[in-house]
Every structure is written in C-alpha cells, then in structure tokens.
XYZ file of C-alpha atoms in Angstrom:
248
model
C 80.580 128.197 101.125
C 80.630 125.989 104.370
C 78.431 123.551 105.680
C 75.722 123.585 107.588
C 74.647 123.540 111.158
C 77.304 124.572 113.805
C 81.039 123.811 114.122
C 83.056 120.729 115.067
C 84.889 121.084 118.057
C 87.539 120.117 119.970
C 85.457 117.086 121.474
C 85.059 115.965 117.993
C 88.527 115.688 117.102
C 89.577 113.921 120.339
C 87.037 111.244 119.799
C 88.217 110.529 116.187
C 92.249 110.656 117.454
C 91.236 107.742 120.349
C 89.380 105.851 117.951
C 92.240 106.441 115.622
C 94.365 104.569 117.985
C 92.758 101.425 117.193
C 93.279 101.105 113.436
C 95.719 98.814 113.450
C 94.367 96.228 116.468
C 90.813 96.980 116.223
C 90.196 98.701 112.683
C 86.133 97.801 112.852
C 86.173 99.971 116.258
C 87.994 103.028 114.525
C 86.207 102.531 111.234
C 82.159 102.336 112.850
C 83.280 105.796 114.205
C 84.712 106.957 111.427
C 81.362 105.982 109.474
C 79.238 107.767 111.387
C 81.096 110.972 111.665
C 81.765 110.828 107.669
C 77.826 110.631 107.439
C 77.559 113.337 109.568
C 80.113 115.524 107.887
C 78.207 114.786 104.236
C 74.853 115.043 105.455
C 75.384 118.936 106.109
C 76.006 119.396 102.468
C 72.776 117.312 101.138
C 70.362 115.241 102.405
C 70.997 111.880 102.776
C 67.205 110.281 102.646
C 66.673 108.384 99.643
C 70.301 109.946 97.943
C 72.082 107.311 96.408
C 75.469 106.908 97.275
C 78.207 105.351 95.787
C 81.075 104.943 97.859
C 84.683 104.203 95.908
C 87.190 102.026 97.815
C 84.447 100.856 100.098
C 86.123 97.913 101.600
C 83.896 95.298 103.386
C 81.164 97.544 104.233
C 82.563 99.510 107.284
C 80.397 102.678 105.667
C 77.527 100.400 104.525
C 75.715 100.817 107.931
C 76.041 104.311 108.523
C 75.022 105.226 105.214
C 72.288 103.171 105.305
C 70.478 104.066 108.638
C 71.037 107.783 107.189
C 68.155 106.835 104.391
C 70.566 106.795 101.403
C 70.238 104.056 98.720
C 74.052 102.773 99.307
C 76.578 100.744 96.881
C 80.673 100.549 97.579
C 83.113 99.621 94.570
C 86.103 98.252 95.942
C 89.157 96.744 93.310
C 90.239 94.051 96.162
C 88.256 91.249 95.878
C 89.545 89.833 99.112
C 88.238 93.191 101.020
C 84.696 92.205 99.637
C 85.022 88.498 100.713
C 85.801 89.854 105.007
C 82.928 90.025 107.091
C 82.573 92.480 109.815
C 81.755 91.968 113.556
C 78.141 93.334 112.873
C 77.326 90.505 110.549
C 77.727 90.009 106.667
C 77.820 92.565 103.737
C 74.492 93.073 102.109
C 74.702 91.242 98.854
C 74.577 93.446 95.809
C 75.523 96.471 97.963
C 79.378 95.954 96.822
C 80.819 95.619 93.194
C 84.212 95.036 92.920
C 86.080 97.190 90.204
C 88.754 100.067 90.099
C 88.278 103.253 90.927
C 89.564 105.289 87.903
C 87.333 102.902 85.870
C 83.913 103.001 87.617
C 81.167 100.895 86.009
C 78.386 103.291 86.379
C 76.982 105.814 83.500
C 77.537 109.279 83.817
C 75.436 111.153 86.556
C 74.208 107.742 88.405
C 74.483 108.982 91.524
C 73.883 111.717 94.198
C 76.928 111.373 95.975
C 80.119 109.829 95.672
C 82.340 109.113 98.776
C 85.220 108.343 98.905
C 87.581 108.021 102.351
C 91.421 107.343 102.921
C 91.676 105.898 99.067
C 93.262 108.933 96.905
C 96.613 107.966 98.223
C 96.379 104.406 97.231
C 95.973 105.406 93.146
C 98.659 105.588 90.810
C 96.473 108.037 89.249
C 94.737 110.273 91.015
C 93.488 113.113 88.839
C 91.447 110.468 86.700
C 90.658 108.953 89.939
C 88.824 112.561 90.673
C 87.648 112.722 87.358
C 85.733 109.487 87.387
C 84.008 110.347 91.464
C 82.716 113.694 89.236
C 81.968 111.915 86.351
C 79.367 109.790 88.025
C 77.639 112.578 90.152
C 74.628 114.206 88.942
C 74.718 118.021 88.235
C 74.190 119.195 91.506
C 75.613 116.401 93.161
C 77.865 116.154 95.824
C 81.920 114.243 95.678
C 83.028 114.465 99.179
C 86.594 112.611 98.941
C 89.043 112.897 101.819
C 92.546 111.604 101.699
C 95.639 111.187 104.132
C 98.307 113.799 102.063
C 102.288 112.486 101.956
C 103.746 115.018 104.233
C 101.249 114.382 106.996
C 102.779 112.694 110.251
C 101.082 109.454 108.983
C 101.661 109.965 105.092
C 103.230 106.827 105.237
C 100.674 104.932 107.012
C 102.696 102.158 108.722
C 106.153 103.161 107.610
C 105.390 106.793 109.391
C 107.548 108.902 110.157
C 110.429 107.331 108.037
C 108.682 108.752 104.954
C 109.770 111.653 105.430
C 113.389 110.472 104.531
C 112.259 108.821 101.198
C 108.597 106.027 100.824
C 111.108 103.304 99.349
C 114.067 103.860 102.172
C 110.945 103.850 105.090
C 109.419 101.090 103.070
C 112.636 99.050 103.281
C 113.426 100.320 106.715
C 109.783 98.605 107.784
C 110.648 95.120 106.297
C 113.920 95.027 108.316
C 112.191 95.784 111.713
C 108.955 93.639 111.391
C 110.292 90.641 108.810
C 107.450 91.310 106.437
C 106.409 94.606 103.427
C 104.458 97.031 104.631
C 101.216 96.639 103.509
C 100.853 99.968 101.823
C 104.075 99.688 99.994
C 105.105 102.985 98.414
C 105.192 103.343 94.376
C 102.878 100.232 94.576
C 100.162 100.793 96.802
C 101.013 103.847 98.169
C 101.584 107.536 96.805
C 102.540 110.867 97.561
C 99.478 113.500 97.302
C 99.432 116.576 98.098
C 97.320 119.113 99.829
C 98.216 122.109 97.157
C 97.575 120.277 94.148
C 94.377 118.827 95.312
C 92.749 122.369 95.397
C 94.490 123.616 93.079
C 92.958 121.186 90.768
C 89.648 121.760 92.072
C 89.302 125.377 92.201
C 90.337 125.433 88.196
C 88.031 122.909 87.198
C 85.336 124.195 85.514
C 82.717 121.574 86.232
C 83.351 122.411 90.300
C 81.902 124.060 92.770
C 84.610 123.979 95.567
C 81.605 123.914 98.828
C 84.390 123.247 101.953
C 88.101 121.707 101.783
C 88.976 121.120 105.492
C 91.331 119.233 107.510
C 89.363 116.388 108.442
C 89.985 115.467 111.691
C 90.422 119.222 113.327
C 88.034 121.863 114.800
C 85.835 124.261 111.886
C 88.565 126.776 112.962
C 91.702 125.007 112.161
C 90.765 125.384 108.346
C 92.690 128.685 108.208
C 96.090 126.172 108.056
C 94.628 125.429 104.150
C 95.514 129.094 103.193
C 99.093 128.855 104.384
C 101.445 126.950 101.666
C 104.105 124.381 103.473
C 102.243 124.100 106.479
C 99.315 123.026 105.579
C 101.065 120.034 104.018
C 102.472 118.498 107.333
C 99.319 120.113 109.627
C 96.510 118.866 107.504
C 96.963 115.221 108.401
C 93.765 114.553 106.418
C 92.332 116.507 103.430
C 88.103 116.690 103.360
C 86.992 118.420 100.035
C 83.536 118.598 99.402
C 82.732 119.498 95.551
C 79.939 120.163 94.179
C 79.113 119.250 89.980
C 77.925 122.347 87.928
C-alpha cells in the first residue's frame, strides 16, 4: 500500500537538499521545512485534525508548529533536557507540549496516541528495536508510526564526521577532533549508531503487530523507491529511510 494523493517529485527533493544545506548554520531554516513536508508526508496516511500526536526525540519544538496548524493535538518527548530549555526564532515552546524522557522508555500507556513520529532519532539509540517497539507500543490499533532515520552507509551516516565513516565511526570520530579541536557532536558508539536499511524492514515486515503501509527513501521522488528492493545499494542510495507502519 502507498499513500495517498499524487507523487513527490523532483521539485520536492531539490527543495529539501537546499534547505538541507543549512543544518548546520541555520538548522531552524532547514528544520521549519522539514516540518512541514514531514506533515505533509503523514497526513496522506491519516488525518491529522484532532489526531494526537506524539512525536519522540522532538527537540525544542521545530515540529510543534507544523503539527499543530495541521489540527493534531501535539506532544514531543525529548531525553535532552537542554534541547527542551532552546527557544526557537518563532517564539517559545508551548508549555506542557514537551516532556522530557527517553525514547525506549516512553511515559505514556499503551495505545495513547494516533500517531507517533519520530524524525532523524533511530540512529541516535543504543537500542533501536525496543526503540521501535515502544513508538508501536503507544499507537492505537489502527494507528499510524511513521519513523524515518538517516541509515550508516548513507553519504551522511556519519552526520558531521561524513564521509570518514565509511573507514570506521571511531577512526572518523577521531579524525573530526583533530581537524576542528573539539568531539563531534554525534560521537559514534555514544551518540551515534550504525542502522541499517535491511534490518529495518526486515524487522517490520515479520512483525506480526505491523502493517508495513510505505518504506521510502525520504528525501527522493515516489519513483526512486524501487532502490529499497535492491540489497547493497539501497544502503548507500537511501540516504534517509521513511517507514510508515501501521498497528494491527
């Protein structure tokens, strides 16, 4: 099953790769665009208008607003209480609309939500399969976990230290403190870890509280999906895994 409404194009995926150029100098420009293609993307799969959303690794609100002028009911959980404490250019975050707690231990009862979100935080978890578990846990049956996630072998698997991953996360890791003076801040083995495209859906497809609706790559045209089906390349072409599952 795909989603709804016609496919993302080319124009699409240009506008998210400038934007993208900004994360490091201007993150609030390439996140606000970000946000409101994410809501874009998960409002094809259910409607947003009075859904509540819970979205895990939220940060300081950059999905808040989007989510929000969508019609869903929003809360972020986000471990780092100094992410909760930043404000954004567009003002402050809405109090009570952030908790701050760990992903793989969510403080929400079972089937609390409509949707859980969860962007560009997979990678950051020592432990991602209970990570998973506890977005699915959450969702009501019939609920939506749309969780997208940069994989290891993608160009920028190691964020910063890209490309030099690619040779080893501790050597680029190491290779990054000698050239800048300071640790990366997604440190691999600490903050940062390998995940991959194949196991993802692998995991997904065999779980038998799923419904696999879409697994894309994230920032590329509808059609560029066809690189999922083809083992070894879709780990480096990918760049950015999109699943959208569905709880039975």
């Amino acid at each position: 099953m795909t989603a709804r409404g016609g496919a993302d194009g080319l124009a699409r995926s240009f506008r998210l790769l400038r934007a993208f150029g900004y994360e490091q100098s201007q993150p609030e420009k390439f996140y606000r665009c970000l946000a409101e293609d994410s809501v874009a993307q998960v409002s094809r799969y259910i409607g947003l208008r009075g859904a509540k959303v819970l979205d895990v690794g939220g940060g300081p609100g950059w999905f808040d607003d989007a989510f929000t002028k969508a019609g869903a009911i929003y809360c972020a959980v986000e471990p780092d209480r100094r992410e909760l404490g930043r404000r954004l250019p567009c003002g402050p975050v809405r109090a009570g609309a952030s908790v701050g707690a760990a992903g793989t231990a969510l403080p929400f009862a079972d089937a609390s939500f409509d949707v859980c979100f969860s962007s560009n935080v997979l990678e950051h978890v020592a432990t991602p399969w209970r990570f998973l578990e506890e977005l699915l846990r959450t969702v009501r049956t019939g609920g939506i976990v749309y969780c997208a996630f940069t994989n290891w072998y993608s160009p920028w698997g190691g964020h910063e230290t890209a490309p030099w991953h690619y040779l080893g996360g501790e050597r680029a890791a190491r290779r990054y403190e000698r050239h800048r003076g300071h640790p990366p801040k997604n440190r691999y083995g600490t903050t940062l870890f390998p995940v991959h495209v194949g196991k993802v859906l692998r995991w997904a497809r065999s779980h038998p509280d799923i419904d696999v609706v879409d697994a894309r790559p994230r920032y590329h045209p509808t059609w560029a999906r066809s690189i999922l089906a083809v083992p070894g390349v879709r780990e480096v072409a990918t760049w950015n895994l999109a699943t959208v599952l569905r709880r039975r």
